Short mmCIF file of C-alpha atoms and ligand atoms in Angstrom, two decimals:
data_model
loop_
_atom_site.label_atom_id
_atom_site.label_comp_id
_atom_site.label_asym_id
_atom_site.label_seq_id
_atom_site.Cartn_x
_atom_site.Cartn_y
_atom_site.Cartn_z
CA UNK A 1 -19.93 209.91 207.33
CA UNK A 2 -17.79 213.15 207.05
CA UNK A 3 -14.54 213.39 205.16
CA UNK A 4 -12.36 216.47 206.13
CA UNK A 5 -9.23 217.44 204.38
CA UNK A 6 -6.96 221.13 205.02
CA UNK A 7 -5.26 221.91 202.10
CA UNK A 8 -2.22 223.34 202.43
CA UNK A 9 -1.53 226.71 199.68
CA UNK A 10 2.06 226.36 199.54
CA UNK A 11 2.73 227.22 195.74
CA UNK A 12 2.86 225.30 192.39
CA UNK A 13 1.84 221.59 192.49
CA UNK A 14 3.50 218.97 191.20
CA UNK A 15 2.78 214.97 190.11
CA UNK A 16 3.48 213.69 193.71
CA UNK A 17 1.31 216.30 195.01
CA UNK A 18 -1.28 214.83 192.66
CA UNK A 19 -0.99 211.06 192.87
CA UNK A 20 -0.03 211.30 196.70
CA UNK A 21 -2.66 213.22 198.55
CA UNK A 22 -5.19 214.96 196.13
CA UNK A 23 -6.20 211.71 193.80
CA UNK A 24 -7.04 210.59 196.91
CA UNK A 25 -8.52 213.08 198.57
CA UNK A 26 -11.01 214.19 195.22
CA UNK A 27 -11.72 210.34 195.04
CA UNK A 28 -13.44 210.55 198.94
CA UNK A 29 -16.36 212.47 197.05
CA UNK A 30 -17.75 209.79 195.65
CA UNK A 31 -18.35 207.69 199.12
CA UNK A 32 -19.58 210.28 200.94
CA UNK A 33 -19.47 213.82 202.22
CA UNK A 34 -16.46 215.52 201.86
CA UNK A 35 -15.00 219.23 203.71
CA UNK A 36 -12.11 220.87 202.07
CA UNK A 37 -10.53 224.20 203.23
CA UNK A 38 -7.41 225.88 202.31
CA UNK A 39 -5.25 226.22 205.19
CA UNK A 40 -4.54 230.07 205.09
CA UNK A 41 -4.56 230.25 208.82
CA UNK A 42 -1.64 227.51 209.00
CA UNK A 43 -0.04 229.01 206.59
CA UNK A 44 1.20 232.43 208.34
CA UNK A 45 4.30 230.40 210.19
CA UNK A 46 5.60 229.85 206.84
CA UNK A 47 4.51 232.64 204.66
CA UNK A 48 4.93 236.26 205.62
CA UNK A 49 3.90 237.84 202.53
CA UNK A 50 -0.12 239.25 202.50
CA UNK A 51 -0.07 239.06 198.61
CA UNK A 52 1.46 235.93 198.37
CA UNK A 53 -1.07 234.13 200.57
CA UNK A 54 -3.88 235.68 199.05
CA UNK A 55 -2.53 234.36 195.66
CA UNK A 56 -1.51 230.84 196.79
CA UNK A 57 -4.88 230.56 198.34
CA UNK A 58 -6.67 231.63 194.99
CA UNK A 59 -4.03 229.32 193.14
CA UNK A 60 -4.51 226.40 195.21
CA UNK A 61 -8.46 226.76 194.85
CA UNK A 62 -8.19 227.24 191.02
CA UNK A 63 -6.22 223.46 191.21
CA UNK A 64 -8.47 221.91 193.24
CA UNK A 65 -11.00 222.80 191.26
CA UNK A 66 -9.32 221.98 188.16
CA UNK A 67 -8.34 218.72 189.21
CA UNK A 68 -12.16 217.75 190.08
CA UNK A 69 -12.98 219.16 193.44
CA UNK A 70 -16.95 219.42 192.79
CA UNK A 71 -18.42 222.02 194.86
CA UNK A 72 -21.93 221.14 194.28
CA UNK A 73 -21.37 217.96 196.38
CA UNK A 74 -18.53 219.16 198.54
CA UNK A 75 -17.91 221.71 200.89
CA UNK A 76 -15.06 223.97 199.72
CA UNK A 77 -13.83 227.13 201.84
CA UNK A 78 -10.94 229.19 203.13
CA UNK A 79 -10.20 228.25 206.88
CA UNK A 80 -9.91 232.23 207.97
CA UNK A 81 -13.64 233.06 206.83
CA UNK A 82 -14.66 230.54 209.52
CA UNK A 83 -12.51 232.30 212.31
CA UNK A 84 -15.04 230.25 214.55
CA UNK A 85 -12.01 227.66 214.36
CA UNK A 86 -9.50 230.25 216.81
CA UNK A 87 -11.75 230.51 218.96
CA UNK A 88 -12.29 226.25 219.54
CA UNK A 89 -8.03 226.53 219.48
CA UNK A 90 -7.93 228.21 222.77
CA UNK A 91 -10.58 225.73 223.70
CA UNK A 92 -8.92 222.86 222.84
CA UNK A 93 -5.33 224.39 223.99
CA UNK A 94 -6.66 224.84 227.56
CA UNK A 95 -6.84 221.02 227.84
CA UNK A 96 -3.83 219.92 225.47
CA UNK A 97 -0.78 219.19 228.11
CA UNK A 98 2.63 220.85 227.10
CA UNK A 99 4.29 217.70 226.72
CA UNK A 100 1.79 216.67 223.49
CA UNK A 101 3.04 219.65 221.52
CA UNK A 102 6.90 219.49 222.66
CA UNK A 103 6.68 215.82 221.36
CA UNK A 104 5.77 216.37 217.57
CA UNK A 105 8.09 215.67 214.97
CA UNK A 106 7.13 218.84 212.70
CA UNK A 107 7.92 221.24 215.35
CA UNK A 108 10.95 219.21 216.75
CA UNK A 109 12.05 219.23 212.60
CA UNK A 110 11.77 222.55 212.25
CA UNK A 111 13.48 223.70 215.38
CA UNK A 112 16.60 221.29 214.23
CA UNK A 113 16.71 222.81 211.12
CA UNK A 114 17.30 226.01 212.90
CA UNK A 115 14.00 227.84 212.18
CA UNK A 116 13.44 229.81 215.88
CA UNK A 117 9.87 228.86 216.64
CA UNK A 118 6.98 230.99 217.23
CA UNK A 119 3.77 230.48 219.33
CA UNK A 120 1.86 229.44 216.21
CA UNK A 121 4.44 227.06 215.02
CA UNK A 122 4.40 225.12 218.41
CA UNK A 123 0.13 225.45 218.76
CA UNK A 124 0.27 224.49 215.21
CA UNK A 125 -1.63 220.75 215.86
CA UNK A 126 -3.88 222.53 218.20
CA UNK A 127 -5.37 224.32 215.24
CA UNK A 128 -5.54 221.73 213.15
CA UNK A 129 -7.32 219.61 215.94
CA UNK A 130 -9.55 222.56 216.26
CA UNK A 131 -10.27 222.22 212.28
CA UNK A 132 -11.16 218.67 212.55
CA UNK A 133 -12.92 218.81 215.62
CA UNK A 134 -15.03 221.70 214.71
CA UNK A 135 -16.45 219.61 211.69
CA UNK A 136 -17.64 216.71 213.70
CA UNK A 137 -15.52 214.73 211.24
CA UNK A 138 -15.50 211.25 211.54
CA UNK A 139 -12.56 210.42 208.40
CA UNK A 140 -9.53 212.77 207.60
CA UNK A 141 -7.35 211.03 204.64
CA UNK A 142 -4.16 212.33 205.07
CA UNK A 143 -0.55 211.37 204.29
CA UNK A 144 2.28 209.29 206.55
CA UNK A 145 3.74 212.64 207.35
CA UNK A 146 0.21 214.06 209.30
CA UNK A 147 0.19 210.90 210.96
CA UNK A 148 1.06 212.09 214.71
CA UNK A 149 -1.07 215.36 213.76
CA UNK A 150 -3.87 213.19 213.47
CA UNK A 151 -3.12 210.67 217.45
CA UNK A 152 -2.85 214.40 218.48
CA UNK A 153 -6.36 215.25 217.53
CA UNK A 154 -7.48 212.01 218.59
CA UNK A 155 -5.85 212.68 222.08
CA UNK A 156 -7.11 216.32 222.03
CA UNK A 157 -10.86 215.22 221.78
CA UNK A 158 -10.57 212.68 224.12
CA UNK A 159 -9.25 214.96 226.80
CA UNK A 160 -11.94 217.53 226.42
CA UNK A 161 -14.84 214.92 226.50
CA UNK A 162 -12.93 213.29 230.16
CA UNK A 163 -13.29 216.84 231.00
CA UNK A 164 -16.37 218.06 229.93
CA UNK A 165 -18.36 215.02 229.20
CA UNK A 166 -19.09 213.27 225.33
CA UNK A 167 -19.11 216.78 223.41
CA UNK A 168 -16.93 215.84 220.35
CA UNK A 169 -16.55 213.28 217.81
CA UNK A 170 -13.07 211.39 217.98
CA UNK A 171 -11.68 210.80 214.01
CA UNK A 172 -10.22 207.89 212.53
CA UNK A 173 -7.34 208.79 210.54
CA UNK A 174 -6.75 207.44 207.01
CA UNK A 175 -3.62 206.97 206.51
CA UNK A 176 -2.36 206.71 202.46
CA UNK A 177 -0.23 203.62 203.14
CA UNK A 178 -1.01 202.45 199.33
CA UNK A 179 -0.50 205.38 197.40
CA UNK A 180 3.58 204.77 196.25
CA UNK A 181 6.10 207.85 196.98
CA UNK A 182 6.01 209.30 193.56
CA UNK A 183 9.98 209.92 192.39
CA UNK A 184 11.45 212.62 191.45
CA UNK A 185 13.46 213.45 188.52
CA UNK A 186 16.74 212.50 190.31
CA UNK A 187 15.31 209.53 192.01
CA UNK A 188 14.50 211.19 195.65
CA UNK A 189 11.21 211.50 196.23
CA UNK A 190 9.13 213.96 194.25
CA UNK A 191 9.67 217.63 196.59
CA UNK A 192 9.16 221.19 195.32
CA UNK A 193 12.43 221.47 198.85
CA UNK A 194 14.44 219.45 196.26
CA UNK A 195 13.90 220.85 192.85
CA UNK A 196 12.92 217.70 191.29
CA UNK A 197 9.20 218.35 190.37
CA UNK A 198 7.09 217.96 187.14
CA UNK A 199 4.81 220.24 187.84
CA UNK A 200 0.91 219.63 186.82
CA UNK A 201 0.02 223.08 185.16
CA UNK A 202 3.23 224.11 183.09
CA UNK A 203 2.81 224.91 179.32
CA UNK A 204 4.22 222.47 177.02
CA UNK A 205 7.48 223.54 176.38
CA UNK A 206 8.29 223.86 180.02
CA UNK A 207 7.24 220.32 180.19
CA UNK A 208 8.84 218.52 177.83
CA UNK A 209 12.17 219.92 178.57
CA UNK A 210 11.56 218.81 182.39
CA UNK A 211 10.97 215.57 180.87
CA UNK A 212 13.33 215.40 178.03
CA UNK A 213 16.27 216.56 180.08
CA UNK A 214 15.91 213.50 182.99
CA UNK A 215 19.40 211.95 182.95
CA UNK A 216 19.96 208.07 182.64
CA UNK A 217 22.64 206.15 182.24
CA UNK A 218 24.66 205.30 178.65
CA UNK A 219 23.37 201.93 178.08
CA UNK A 220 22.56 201.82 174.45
CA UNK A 221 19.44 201.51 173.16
CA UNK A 222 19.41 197.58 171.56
CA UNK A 223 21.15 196.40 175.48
CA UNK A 224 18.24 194.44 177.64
CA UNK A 225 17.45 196.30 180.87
CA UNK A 226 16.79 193.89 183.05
CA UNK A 227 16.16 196.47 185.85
CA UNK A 228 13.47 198.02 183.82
CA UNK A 229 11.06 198.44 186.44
CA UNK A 230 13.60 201.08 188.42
CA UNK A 231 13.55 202.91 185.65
CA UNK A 232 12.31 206.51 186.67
CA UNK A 233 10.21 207.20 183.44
CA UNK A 234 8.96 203.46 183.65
CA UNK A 235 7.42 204.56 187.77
CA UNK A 236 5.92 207.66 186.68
CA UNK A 237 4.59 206.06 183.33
CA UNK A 238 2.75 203.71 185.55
CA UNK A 239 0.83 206.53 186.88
CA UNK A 240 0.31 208.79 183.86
CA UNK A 241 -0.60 205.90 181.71
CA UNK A 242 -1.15 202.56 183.72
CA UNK A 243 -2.40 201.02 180.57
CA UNK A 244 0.62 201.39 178.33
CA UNK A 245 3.06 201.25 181.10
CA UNK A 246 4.16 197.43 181.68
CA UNK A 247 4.24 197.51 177.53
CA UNK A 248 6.73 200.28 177.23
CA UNK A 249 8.61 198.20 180.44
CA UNK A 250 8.81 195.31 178.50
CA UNK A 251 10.21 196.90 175.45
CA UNK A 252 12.87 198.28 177.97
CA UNK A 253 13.75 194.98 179.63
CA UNK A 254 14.00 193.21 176.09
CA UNK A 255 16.42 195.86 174.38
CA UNK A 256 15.35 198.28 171.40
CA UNK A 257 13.68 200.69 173.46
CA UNK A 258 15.69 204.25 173.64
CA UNK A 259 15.44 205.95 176.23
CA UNK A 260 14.77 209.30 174.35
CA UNK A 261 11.65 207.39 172.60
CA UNK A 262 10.64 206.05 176.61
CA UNK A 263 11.04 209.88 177.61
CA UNK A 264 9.16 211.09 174.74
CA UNK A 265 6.27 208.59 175.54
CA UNK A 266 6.44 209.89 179.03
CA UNK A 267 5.83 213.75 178.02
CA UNK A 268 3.01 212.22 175.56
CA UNK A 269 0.81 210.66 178.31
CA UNK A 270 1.71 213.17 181.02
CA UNK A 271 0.65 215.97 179.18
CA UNK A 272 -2.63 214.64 177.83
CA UNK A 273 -3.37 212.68 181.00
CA UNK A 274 -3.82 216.63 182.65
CA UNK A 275 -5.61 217.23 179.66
CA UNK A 276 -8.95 217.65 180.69
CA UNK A 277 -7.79 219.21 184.03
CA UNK A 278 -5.91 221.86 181.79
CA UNK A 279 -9.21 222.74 179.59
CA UNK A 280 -11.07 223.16 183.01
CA UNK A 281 -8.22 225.40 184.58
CA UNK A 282 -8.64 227.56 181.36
CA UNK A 283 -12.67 228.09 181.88
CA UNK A 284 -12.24 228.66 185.72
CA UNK A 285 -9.62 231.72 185.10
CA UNK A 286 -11.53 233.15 182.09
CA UNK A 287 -14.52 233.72 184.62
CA UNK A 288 -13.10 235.61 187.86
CA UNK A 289 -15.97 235.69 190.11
CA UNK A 290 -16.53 231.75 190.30
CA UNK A 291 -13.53 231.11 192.47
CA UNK A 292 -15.52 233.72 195.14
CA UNK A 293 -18.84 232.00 194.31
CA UNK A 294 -17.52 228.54 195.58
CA UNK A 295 -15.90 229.87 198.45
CA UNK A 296 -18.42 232.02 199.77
CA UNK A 297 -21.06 229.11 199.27
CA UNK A 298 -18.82 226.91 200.67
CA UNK A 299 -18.14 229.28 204.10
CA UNK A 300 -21.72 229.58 204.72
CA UNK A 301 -22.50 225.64 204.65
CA UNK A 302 -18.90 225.17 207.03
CA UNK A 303 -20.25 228.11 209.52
CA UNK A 304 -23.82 226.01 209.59
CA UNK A 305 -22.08 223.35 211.14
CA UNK A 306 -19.28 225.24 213.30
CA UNK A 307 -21.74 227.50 214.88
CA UNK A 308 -23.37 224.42 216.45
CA UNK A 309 -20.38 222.42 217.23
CA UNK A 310 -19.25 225.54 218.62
CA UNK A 311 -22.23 226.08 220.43
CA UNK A 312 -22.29 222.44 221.91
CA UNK A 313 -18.29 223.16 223.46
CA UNK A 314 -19.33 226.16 225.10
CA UNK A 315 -22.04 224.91 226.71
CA UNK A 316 -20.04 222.15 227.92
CA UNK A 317 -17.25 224.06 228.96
CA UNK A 318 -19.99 226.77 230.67
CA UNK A 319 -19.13 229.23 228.04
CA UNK A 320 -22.52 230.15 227.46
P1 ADP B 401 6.61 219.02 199.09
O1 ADP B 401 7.38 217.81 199.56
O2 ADP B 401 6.77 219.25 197.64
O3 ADP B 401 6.85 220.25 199.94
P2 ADP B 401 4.14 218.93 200.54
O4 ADP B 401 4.86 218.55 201.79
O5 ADP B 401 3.54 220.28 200.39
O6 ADP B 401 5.10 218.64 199.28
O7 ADP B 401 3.07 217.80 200.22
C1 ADP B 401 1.69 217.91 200.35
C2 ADP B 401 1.16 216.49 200.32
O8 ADP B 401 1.49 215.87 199.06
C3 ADP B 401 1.82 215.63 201.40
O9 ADP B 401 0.99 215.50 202.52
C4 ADP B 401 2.02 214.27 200.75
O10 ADP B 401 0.97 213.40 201.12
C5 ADP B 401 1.91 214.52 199.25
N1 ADP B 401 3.19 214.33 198.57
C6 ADP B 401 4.17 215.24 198.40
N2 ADP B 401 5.20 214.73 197.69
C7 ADP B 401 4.86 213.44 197.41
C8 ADP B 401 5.51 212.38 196.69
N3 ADP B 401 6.69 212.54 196.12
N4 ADP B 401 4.87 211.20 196.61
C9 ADP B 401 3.66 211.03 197.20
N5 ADP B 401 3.00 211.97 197.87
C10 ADP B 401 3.58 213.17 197.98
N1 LIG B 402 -1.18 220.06 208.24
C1 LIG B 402 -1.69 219.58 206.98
C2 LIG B 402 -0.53 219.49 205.96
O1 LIG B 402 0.50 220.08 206.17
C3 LIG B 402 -2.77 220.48 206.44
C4 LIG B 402 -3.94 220.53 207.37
C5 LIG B 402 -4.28 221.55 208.18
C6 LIG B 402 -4.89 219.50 207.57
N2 LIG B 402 -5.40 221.24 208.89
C7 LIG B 402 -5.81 220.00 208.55
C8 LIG B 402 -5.07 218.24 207.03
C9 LIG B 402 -6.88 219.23 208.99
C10 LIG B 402 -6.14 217.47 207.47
C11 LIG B 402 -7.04 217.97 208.45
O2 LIG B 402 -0.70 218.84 204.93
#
């Protein structure tokens, strides 16, 4: 069984980043075979700076890495050094009916918002079909918002294989219904597009002062909180430190508990729960060819398998 996630490089991460979609995804090594590529391709409707790819790619790698990507069981490369994946887009776009793409919700967003679409922008879940497809994956764990990405895919593969005969495998999406909308710091959810992050990699200082500075209200500290469980430190404490968490609640609900002591608590286990993570970031930077090492590994064991997935669509199609 093959696991598949694209990973997208868009800057710094932060705890719902984490908890939401790369716990997860790091967790899917241990059942099985996992593929992981940083989504530089997908990334040029969004980013139009060559440096700043190239460094959010590298970042986004160093992370991953970091936060216990393990390249010696996974598969671990950049989607553009496997450019084998265009050329299954036009593929797959020669059987993907107009109406598909003018009906997802990313491109219909964007447009709304006012952002005048390009080509890639609209053909945007015929790549990522193309990057599934081209893996022969059979899971790809994704979040709520990739959901339609994913039917498309589905729909995609079944169209070519009506039209060419069984070539390629349909995937079954898994869909993160479990894994809680971590909160930001002023209770919307957790988005680097609202300025409410804790970020996983800042220095200390930068930390606590994210954490110190959360506002909540001017009950005083000996008043019961009966609604201790909304309590914004309390939800992220339960992630950081799920041991400690329901005791520091109850201290809250009964009265005593200040909230700078809760938010103090909070920077505590936040900072050493990224501990490890931190000390392995560290290592990874101080040696500047490793980063290239996994990747380049990684791109020849993904271009084994897309040269003869590849190979199998054009002979169907009577490409060859
Ligand atoms: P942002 O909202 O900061 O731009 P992205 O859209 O880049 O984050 O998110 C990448 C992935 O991280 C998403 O697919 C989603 O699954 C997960 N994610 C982001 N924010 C949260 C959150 N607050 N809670 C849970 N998961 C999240
Ligand atoms: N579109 C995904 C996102 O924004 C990233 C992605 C690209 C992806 N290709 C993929 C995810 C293939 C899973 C499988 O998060």
């Amino acid at each position: 069984m093959r696991t598949l996630t694209g990973i997208t490089p868009s800057g710094t991460l932060h705890l719902g980043n984490y908890f939401g979609a790369m716990r997860p995804a790091i967790e899917a090594q241990t059942r099985g075979e996992c593929f992981y590529f940083i989504a530089d391709y997908h990334s040029m409707t969004a980013v139009f700076g060559p440096e700043e790819r190239r460094k959010n790619g590298r970042g986004i790698a160093l992370d991953w890495l970091a936060c216990g990507l393990d390249p010696a069981r996974s598969v671990f490369w950049r989607q553009s050094d496997v450019p084998e994946v265009c050329e299954l887009t036009w593929i797959l776009g020669s059987v993907t009916p107009m109406g598909l793409l003018e009906r997802a919700h990313s491109y219909k967003d964007k447009t709304a918002k006012g952002i005048s679409p390009n080509f890639g922008l609209f053909a945007y879940p015929v790549l990522m079909a193309a990057d599934i497809l081209l893996y022969d994956t059979n899971v790809v764990p994704v979040g709520q918002d990739q959901k339609q990405h994913l039917e498309m895919t589905r729909d995609i593969a079944i169209k070519f294989n009506q039209t060419y005969g069984e070539t390629l495998v349909v995937p079954e999406p898994e869909i993160r219904e479990d894994v809680a909308v971590v909160p930001g710091l002023d209770g919307q959810k957790m988005s680097k597009s609202y300025g409410n992050t804790i970020e996983l990699f800042c220095d200390e200082k930068a930390l606590k002062k994210r954490i110190m500075g959360i506002v909540m209200d001017s009950r005083s500290p000996a008043e019961p909180k009966p609604d201790a469980d909304r309590n914004l430190a309390i939800q992220i404490l339960k992630l950081v430190a799920p041991a400690q968490a329901s005791d520091y609640e109850a201290r809250l609900r009964a009265g005593g508990l200040g909230y700078g002591d809760l938010k103090k608590a909070l920077f505590e286990h936040t900072w050493n729960f990224f501990a490890a993570a931190r000390t392995r970031r560290a290592e990874i930077a101080a040696d500047p060819g490793y980063i290239d090492r996994v990747l380049k590994d990684g791109t020849e064991r993904a271009r084994a398998v897309a040269s003869s997935v590849l190979g199998r669509v054009r002979r169907a199609a009577g490409l060859d």
